[in-house]
Tab-separated table of C-alpha atoms in Angstrom:
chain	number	residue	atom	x	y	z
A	11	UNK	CA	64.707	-72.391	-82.305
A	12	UNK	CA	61.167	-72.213	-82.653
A	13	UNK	CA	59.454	-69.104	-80.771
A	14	UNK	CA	55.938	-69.247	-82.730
A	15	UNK	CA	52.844	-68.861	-80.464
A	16	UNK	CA	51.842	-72.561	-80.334
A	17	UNK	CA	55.553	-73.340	-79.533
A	18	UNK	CA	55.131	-71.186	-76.387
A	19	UNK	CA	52.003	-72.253	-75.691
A	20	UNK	CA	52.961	-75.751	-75.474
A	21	UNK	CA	55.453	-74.882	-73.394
A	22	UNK	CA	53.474	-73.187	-70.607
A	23	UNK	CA	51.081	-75.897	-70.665
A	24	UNK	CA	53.942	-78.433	-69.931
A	25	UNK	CA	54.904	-76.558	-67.566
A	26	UNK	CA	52.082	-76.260	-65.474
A	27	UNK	CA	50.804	-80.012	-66.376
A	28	UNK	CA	54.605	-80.946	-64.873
A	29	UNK	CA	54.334	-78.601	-61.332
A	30	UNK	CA	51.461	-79.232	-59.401
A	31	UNK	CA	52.604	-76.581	-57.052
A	32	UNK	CA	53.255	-74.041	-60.242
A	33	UNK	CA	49.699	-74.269	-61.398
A	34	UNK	CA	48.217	-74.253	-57.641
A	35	UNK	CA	50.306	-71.022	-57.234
A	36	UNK	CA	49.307	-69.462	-59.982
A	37	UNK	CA	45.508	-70.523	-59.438
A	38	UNK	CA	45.566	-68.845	-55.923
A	39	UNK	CA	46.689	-65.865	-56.942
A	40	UNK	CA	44.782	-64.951	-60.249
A	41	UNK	CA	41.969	-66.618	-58.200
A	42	UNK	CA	42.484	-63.791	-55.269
A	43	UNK	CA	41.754	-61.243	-58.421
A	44	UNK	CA	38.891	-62.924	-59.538
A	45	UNK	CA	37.129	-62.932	-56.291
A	46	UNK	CA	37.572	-59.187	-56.221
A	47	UNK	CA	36.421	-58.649	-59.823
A	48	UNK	CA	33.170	-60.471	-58.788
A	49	UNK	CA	32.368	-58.308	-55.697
A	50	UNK	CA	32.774	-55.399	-57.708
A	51	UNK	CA	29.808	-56.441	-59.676
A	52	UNK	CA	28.110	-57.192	-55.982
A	53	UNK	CA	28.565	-61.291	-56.785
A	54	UNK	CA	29.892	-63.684	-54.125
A	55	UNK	CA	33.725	-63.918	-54.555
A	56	UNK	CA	33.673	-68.008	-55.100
A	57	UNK	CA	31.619	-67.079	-58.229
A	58	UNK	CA	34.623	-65.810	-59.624
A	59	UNK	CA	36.842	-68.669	-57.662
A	60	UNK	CA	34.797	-71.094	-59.975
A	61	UNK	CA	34.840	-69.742	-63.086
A	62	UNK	CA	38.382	-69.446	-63.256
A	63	UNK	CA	38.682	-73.070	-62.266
A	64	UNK	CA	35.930	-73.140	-65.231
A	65	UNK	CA	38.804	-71.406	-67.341
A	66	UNK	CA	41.474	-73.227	-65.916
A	67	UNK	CA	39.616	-76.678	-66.349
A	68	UNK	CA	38.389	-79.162	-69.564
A	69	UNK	CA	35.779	-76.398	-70.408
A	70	UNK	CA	39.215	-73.892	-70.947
A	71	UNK	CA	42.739	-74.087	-71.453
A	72	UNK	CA	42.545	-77.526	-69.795
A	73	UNK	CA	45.121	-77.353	-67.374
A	74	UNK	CA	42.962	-78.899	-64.549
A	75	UNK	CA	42.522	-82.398	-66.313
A	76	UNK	CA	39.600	-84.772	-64.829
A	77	UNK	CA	39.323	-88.449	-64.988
A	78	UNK	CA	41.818	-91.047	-64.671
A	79	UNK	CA	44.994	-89.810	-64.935
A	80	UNK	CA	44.280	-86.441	-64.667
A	81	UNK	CA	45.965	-84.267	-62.603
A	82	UNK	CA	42.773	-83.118	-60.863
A	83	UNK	CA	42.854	-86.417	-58.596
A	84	UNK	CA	45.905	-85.640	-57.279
A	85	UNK	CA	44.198	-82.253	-55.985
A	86	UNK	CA	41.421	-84.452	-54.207
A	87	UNK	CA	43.006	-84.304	-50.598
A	88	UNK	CA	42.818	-80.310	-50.830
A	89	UNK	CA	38.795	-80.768	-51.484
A	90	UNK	CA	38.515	-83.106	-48.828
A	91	UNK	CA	40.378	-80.686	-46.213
A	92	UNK	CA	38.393	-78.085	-47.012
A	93	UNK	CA	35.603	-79.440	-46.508
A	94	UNK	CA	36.224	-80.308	-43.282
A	95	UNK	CA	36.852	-77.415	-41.965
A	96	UNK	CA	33.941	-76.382	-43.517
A	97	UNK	CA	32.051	-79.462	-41.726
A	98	UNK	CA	33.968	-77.832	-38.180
A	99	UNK	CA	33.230	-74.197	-38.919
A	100	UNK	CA	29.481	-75.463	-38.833
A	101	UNK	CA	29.208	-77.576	-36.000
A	102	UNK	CA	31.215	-74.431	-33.709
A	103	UNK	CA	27.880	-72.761	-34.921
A	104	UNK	CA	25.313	-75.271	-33.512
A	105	UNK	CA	25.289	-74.363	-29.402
A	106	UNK	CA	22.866	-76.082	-27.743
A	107	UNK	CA	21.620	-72.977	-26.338
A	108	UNK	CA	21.551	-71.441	-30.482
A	109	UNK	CA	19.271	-73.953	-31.149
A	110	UNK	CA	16.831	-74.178	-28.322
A	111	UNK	CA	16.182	-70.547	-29.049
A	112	UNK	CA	15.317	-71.655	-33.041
A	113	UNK	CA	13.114	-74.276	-31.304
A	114	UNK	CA	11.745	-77.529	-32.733
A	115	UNK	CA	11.168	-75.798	-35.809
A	116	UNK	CA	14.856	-76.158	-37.391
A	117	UNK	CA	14.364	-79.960	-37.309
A	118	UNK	CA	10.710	-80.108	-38.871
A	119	UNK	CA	12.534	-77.170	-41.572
A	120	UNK	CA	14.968	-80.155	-41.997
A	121	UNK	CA	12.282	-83.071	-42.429
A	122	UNK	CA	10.138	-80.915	-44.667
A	123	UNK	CA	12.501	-79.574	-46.813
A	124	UNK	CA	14.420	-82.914	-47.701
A	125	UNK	CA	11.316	-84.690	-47.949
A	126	UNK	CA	9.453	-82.481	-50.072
A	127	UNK	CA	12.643	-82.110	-52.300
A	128	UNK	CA	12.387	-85.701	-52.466
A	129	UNK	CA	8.419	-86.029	-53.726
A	130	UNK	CA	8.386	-83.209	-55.712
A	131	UNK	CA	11.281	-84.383	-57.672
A	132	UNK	CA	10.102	-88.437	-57.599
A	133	UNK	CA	6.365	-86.883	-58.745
A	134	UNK	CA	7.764	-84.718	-61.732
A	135	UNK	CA	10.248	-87.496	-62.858
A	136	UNK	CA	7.527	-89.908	-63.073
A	137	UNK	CA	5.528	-88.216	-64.841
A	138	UNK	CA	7.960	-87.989	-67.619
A	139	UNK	CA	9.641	-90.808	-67.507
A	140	UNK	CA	7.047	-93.077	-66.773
A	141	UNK	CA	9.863	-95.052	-65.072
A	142	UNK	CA	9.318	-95.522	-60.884
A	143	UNK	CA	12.615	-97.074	-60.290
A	144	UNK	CA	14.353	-93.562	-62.356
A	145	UNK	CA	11.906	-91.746	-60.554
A	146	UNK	CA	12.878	-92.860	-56.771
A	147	UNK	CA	16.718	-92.113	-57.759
A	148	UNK	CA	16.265	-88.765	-58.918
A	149	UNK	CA	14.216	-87.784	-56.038
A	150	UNK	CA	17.301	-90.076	-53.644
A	151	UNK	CA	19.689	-87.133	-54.973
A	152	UNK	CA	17.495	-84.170	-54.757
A	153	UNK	CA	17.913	-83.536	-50.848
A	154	UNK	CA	21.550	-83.511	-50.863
A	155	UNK	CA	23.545	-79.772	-50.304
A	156	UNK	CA	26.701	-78.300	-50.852
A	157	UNK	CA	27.333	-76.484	-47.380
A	158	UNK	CA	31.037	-75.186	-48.801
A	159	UNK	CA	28.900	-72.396	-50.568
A	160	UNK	CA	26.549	-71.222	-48.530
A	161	UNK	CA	29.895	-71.081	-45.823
A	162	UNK	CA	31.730	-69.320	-47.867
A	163	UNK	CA	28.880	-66.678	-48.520
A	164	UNK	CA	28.001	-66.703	-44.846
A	165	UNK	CA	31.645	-65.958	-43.864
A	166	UNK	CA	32.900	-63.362	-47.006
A	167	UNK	CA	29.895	-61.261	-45.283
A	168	UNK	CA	30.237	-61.677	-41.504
A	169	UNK	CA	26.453	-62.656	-41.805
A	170	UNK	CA	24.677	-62.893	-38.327
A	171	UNK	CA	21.178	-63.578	-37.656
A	172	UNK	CA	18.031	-65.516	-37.017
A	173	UNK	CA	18.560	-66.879	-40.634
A	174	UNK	CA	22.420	-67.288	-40.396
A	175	UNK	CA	21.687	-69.768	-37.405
A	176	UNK	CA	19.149	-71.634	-39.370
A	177	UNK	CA	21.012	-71.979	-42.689
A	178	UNK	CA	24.342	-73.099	-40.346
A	179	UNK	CA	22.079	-76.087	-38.889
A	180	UNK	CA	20.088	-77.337	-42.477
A	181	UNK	CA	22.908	-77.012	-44.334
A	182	UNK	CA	24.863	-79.211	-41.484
A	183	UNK	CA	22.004	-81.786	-40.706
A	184	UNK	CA	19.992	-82.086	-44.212
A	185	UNK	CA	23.120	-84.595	-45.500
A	186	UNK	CA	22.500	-86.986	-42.577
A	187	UNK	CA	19.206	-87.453	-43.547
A	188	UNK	CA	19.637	-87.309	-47.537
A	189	UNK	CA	21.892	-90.524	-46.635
A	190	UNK	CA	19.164	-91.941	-45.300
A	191	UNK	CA	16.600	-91.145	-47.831
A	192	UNK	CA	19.271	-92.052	-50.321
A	193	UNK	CA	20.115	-95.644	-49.094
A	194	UNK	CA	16.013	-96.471	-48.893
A	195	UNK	CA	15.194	-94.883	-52.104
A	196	UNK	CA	17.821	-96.650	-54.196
A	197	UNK	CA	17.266	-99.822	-52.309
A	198	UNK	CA	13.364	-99.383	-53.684
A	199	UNK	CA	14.167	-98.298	-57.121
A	200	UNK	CA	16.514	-101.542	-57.997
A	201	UNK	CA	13.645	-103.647	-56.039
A	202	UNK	CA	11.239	-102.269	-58.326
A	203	UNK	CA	13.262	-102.596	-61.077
A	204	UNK	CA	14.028	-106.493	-60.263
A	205	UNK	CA	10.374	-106.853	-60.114
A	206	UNK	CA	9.126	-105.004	-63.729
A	207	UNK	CA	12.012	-107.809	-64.748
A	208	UNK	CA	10.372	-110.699	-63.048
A	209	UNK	CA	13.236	-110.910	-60.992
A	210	UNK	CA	13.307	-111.326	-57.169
A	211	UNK	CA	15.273	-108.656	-55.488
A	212	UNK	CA	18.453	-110.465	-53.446
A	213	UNK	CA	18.156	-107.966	-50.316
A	214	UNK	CA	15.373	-106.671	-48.604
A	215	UNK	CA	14.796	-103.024	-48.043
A	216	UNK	CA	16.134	-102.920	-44.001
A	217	UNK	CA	19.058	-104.904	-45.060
A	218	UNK	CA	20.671	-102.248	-47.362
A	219	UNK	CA	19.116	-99.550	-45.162
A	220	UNK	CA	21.796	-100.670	-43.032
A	221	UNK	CA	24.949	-99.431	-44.207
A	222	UNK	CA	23.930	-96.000	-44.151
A	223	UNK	CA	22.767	-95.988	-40.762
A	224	UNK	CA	25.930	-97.544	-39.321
A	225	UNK	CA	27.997	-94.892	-41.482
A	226	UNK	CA	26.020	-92.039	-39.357
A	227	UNK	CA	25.788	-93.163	-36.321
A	228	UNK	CA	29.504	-94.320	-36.623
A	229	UNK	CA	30.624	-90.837	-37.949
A	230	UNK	CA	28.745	-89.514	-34.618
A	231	UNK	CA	30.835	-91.633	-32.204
A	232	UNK	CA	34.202	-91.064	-33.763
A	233	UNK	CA	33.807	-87.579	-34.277
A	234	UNK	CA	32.519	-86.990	-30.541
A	235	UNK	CA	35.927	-89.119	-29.141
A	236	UNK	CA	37.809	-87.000	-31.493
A	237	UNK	CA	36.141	-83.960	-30.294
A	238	UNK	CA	36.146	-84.460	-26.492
A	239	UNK	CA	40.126	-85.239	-26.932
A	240	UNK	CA	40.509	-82.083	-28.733
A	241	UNK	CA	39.007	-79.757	-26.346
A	242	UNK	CA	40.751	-81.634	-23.521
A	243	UNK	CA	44.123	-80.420	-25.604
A	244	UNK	CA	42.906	-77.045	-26.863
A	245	UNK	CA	42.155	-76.028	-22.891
A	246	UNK	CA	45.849	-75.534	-22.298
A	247	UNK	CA	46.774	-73.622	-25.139
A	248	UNK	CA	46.738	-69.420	-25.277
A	249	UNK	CA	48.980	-68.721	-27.985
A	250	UNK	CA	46.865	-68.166	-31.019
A	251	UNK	CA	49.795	-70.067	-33.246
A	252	UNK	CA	49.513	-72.993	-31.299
A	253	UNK	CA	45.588	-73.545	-31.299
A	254	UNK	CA	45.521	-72.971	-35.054
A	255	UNK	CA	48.217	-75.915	-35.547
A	256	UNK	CA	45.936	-78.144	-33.086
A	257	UNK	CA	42.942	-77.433	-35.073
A	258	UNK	CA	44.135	-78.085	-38.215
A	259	UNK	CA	45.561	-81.308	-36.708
A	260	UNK	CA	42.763	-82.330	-35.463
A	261	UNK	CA	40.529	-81.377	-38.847
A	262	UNK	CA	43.084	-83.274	-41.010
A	263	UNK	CA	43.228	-86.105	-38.259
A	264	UNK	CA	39.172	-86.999	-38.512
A	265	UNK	CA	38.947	-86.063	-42.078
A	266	UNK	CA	41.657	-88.800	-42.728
A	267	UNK	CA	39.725	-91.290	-39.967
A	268	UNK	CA	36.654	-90.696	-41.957
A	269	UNK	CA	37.825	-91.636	-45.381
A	270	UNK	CA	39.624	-94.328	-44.004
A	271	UNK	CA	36.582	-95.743	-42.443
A	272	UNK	CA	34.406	-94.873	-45.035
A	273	UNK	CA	32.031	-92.670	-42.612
A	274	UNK	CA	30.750	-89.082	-43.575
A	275	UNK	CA	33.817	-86.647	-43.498
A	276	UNK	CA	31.335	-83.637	-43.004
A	277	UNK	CA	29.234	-85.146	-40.232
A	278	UNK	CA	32.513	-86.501	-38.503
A	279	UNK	CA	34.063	-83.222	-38.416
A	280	UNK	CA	30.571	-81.342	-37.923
A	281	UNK	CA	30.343	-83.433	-34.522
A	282	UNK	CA	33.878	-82.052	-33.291
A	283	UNK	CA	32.727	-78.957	-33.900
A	284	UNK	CA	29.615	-79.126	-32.001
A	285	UNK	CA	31.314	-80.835	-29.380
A	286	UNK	CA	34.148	-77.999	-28.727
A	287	UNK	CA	31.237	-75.584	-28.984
A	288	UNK	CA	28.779	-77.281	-26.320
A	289	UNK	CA	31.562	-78.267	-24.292
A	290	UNK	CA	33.753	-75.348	-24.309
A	291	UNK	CA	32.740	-71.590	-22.361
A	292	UNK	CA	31.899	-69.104	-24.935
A	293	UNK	CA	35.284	-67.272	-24.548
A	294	UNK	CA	37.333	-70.302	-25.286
A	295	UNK	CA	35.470	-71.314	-28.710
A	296	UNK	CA	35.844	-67.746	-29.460
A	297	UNK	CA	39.689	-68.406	-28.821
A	298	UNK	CA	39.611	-71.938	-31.062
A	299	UNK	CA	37.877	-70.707	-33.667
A	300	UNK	CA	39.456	-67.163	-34.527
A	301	UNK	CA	42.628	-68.492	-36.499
A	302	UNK	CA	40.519	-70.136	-38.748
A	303	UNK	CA	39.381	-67.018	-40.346
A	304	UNK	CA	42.909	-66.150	-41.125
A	305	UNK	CA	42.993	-69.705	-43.066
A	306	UNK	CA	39.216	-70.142	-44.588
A	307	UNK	CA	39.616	-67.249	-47.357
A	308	UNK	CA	42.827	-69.458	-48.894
A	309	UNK	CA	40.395	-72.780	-48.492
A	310	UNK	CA	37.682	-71.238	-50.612
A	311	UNK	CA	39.671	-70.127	-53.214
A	312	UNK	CA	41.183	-73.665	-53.741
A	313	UNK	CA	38.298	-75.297	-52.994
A	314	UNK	CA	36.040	-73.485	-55.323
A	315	UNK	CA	38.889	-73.430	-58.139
A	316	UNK	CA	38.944	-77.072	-58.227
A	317	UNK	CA	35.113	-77.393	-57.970
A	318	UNK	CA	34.993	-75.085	-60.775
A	319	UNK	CA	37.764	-77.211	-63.123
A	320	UNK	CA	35.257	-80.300	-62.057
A	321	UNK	CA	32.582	-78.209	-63.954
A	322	UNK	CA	32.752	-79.550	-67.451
A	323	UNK	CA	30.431	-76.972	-69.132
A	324	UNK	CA	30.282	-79.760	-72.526
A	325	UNK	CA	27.481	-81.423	-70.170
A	326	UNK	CA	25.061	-78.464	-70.538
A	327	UNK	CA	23.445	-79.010	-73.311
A	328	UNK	CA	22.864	-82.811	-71.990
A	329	UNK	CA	20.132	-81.361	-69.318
A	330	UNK	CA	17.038	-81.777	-71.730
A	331	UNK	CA	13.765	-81.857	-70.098
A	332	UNK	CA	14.719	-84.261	-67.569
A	333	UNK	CA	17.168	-81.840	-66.519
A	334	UNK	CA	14.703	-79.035	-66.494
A	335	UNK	CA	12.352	-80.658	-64.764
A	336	UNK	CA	15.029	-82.051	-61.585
A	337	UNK	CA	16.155	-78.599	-61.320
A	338	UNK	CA	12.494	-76.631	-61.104
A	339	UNK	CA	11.128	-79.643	-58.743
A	340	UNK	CA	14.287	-79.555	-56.378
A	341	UNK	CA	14.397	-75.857	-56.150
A	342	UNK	CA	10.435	-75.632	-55.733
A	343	UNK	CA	10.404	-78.345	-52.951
A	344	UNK	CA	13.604	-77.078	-50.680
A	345	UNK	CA	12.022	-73.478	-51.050
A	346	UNK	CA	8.343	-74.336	-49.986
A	347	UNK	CA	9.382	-77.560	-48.078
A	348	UNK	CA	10.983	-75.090	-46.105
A	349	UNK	CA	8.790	-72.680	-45.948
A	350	UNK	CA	6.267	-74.708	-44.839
A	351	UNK	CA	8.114	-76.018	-42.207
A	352	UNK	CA	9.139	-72.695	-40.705
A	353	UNK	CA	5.793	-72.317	-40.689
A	354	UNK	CA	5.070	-74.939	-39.015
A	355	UNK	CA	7.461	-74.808	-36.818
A	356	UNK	CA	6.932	-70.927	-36.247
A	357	UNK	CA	9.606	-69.298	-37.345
A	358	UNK	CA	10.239	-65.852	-37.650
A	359	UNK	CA	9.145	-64.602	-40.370
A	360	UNK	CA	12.758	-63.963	-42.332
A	361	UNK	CA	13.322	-67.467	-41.878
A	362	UNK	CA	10.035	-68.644	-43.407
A	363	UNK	CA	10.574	-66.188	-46.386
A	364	UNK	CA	14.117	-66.526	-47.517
A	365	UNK	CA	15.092	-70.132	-46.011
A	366	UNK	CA	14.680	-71.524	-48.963
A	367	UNK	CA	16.986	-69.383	-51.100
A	368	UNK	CA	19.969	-70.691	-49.326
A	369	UNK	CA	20.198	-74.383	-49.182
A	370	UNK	CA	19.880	-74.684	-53.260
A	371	UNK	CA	23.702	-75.379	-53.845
A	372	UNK	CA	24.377	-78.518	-55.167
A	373	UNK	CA	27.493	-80.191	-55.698
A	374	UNK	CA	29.537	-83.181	-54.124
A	375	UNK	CA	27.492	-85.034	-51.946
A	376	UNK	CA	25.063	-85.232	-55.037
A	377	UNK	CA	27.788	-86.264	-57.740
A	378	UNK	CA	28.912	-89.029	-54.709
A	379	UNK	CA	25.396	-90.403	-54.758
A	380	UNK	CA	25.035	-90.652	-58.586
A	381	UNK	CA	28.155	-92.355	-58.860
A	382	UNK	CA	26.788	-94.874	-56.812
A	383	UNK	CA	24.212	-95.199	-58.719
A	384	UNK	CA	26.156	-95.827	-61.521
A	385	UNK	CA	28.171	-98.308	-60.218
A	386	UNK	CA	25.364	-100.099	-58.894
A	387	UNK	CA	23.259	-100.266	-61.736
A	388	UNK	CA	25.570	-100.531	-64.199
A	389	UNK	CA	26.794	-103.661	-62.139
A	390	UNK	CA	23.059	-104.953	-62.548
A	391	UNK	CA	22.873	-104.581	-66.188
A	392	UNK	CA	26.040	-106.784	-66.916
A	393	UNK	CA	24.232	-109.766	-64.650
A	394	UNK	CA	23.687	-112.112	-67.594
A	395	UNK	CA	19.662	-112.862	-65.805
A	396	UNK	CA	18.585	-109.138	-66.247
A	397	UNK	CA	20.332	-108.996	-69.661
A	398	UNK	CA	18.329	-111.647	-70.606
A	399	UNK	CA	14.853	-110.443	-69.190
A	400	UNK	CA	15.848	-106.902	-69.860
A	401	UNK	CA	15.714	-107.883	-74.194
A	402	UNK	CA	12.519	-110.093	-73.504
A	403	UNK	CA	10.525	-107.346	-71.668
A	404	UNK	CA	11.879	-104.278	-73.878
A	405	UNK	CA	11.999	-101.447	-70.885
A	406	UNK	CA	13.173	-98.427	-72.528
A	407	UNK	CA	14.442	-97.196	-68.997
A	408	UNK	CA	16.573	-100.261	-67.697
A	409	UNK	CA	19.447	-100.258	-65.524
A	410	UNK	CA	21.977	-99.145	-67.913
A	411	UNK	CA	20.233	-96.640	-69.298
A	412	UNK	CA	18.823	-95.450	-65.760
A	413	UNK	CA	22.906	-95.474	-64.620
A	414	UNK	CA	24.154	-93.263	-67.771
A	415	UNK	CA	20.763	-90.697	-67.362
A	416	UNK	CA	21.118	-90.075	-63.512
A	417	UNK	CA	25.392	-89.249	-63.906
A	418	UNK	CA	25.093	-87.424	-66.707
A	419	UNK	CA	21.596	-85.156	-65.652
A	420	UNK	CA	23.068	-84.760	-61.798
A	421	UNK	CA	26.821	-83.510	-63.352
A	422	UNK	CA	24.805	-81.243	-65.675
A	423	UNK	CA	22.561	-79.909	-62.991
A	424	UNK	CA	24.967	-79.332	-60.317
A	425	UNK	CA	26.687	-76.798	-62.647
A	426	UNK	CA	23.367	-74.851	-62.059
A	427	UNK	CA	23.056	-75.480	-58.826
A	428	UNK	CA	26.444	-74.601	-57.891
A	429	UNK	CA	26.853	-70.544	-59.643
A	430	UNK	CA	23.165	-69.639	-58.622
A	431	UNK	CA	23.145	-70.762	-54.872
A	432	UNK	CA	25.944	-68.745	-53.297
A	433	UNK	CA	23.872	-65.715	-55.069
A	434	UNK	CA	20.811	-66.574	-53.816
A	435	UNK	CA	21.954	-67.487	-50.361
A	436	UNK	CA	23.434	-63.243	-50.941
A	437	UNK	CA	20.399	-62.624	-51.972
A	438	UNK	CA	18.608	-64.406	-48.782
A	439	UNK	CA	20.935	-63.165	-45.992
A	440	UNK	CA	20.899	-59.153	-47.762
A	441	UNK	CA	17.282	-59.399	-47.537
A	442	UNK	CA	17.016	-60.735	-44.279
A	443	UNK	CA	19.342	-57.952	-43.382
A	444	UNK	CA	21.867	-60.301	-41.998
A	445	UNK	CA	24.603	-58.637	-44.079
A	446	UNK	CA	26.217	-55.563	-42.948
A	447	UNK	CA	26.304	-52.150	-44.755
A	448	UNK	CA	29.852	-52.474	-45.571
A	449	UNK	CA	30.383	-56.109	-46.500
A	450	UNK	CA	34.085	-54.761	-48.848
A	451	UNK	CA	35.766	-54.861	-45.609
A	452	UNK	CA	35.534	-58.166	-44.825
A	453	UNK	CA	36.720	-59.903	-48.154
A	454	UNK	CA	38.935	-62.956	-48.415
């Protein structure tokens, strides 16, 4: 019998390739140690959540496999649950009463930061590019967060504050409107792109402005009926058992809605949050809520695991300039986009200062949007028309070439995007002095 080391090593491998649950098991536990080995040198514990999955994934010993046929799609539903009770931890955040006291400034913070995101990006593509329509889509992604991290961070800490507040609402509303900004954007670039072709575009702007807007303000309505039905339920219930069984019902019930419907699944179960929390007595969304931190620490360490086997480091070295440039603009216009909207807004002063810092994670949302983009214009460079006018007017950035630079330069940057933002949003809330002195207690 053969017992050499790449005997045994095949073995394991087909092992854990044959047991979902085997390799999930093992994850969450060597992931539990990893977590611990990063707070020891004062990191965020999903930093070392993700790397293993890093390990674990195509960039390692490949035992997280990506792409059709790999076993990581079969892992999808656990991303998707987790974030949406992610998407309900925030909206239990966002009382009425919370925000009134942040004033109008939280949703001018909001415009300003997605929208300078947005120009800054556009601007400094342009200029290197020389291509509008690539332009427009690169500055579509830019305004797009990854709440899961700066959650996570929020919650390993106990975080509470002015700032804590403000992050909890940007990182909750800033995807509504990135949708928004996404579906004109695009709808402009492929117009403009039709048009350098000699090509008349097929839809107008407001016509594929549409979709978006019904996905929002459908998300809105289901996740209110789904909310108001839930707190009518949850008012009857003491044990703590029994409300954490309702809750995760009720997260895995709109999550599934959502995805069924093709609405947001973090602005669906956002809204059920914020419905509990502004319909609900303080006491009894105190009651709802306080199982979940018995169950959040075991979502982040899946979650980020997986996120982190996503992260196929290969794609590095494919950021370039273009890369470069997406990642300085975006982080220079969420930090002074909101900056200058705190000020504008007048915000206290830690929220003007270190805003910024926390709302640079970048992950899903983004990836979701360039694969769009991909589809879409890769779909528009097999029409036989702009084939044709495509080889006649020689455009060096064309619709295929547009598809394959935005996929590959968003996957690339959202590896950055996603290991420095939890540490600056540490960074942010430690400064702010929104941590307290003795955060080791309160690991996951």
């Amino acid at each position: 019998m053969d017992y050499s080391l790449s005997h045994l090593t095949a073995v394991v491998t087909h092992a854990f390739h044959s047991s979902a649950l085997l390799l999930l098991g093992t994850a969450t536990i060597i992931g539990y140690y990893c977590g611990g080995l990063a707070r020891r040198i004062t990191l965020p514990s999903i930093i070392g959540f993700m790397l293993l999955g890093v390990v674990l994934g195509p960039s390692g010993l490949e035992l997280f496999t990506p792409g059709p046929g790999g076993n990581l799609e079969h892992f999808g539903f656990i991303t998707e649950i987790a974030l949406g009770f992610v998407a309900f931890t925030i909206g239990s955040e966002l009382s009425l009463a919370s925000l009134r006291r942040l004033g109008r400034g939280i949703m001018v913070i909001i415009l300003t930061e997605s929208l300078v995101a947005f120009g800054l990006v556009t601007l400094s593509v342009y200029l290197l590019s020389g291509s509008l329509p690539l332009a427009l889509l690169f500055g579509a992604v830019a305004p797009a967060s990854a709440p899961a991290g700066t959650v996570a961070v929020i919650q390993e800490y106990r975080a509470r504050g002015p700032l804590t507040k403000a992050l909890y609402a940007v990182v909750g509303f800033d995807d509504g409107l990135a949708i928004v900004i996404f579906g004109f954007a695009a709808a402009l670039a492929q117009s403009l792109l039709l048009g350098e072709l000699g090509l008349g575009g097929e839809r107008s702007l407001w016509a594929t402005l549409i979709p978006p807007l019904i996905e929002i303000i459908a998300s809105i309505v289901v996740g209110t009926v789904i909310g108001l039905v839930f707190c009518q339920m949850a008012k009857r219930l003491r044990e703590r058992r029994d409300t954490l069984i309702l809750v995760f019902g009720t997260v895995l019930l709109a999550s599934g809605l959502a995805l069924q419907c093709h609405l947001s699944l973090i602005l669906t179960n956002m809204v059920v949050g914020f419905v509990m929390v502004n319909t609900r007595s303080e006491a009894t969304t105190h009651r709802i809520i306080a199982p979940l931190h018995d169950v959040m620490p075991l979502m982040f360490v899946l979650f980020f695991c997986l996120a982190g086997a996503h992260l196929d480091l290969g794609k590095l070295p494919c950021l370039g300039v273009l890369g470069l440039a997406y990642i300085l603009a975006r982080s220079a216009g969420l930090m002074g986009g909101a900056y200058g909207g705190a000020l504008m807004g007048r915000m206290p002063t830690t929220i003007r200062r270190y805003l910024g810092l926390g709302i640079l994670s970048q992950a899903g949302v983004a990836i979701g949007l360039s694969l769009i983009i991909q589809r879409d214009f890769a779909r528009l460079a097999a029409r036989p028309d702009v084939q044709a006018a495509t080889a006649e007017a020689g455009l060096h950035w064309h619709a295929g070439t547009i598809a394959g630079a935005v996929i590959t330069t968003i996957t690339a940057t959202c590896i950055v995007f996603e290991i420095v933002g939890p540490i600056t949003t540490k960074i942010a809330l430690r400064k702010a002095g929104e941590i307290p002195d003795t955060p080791e207690r309160n690991q996951p």
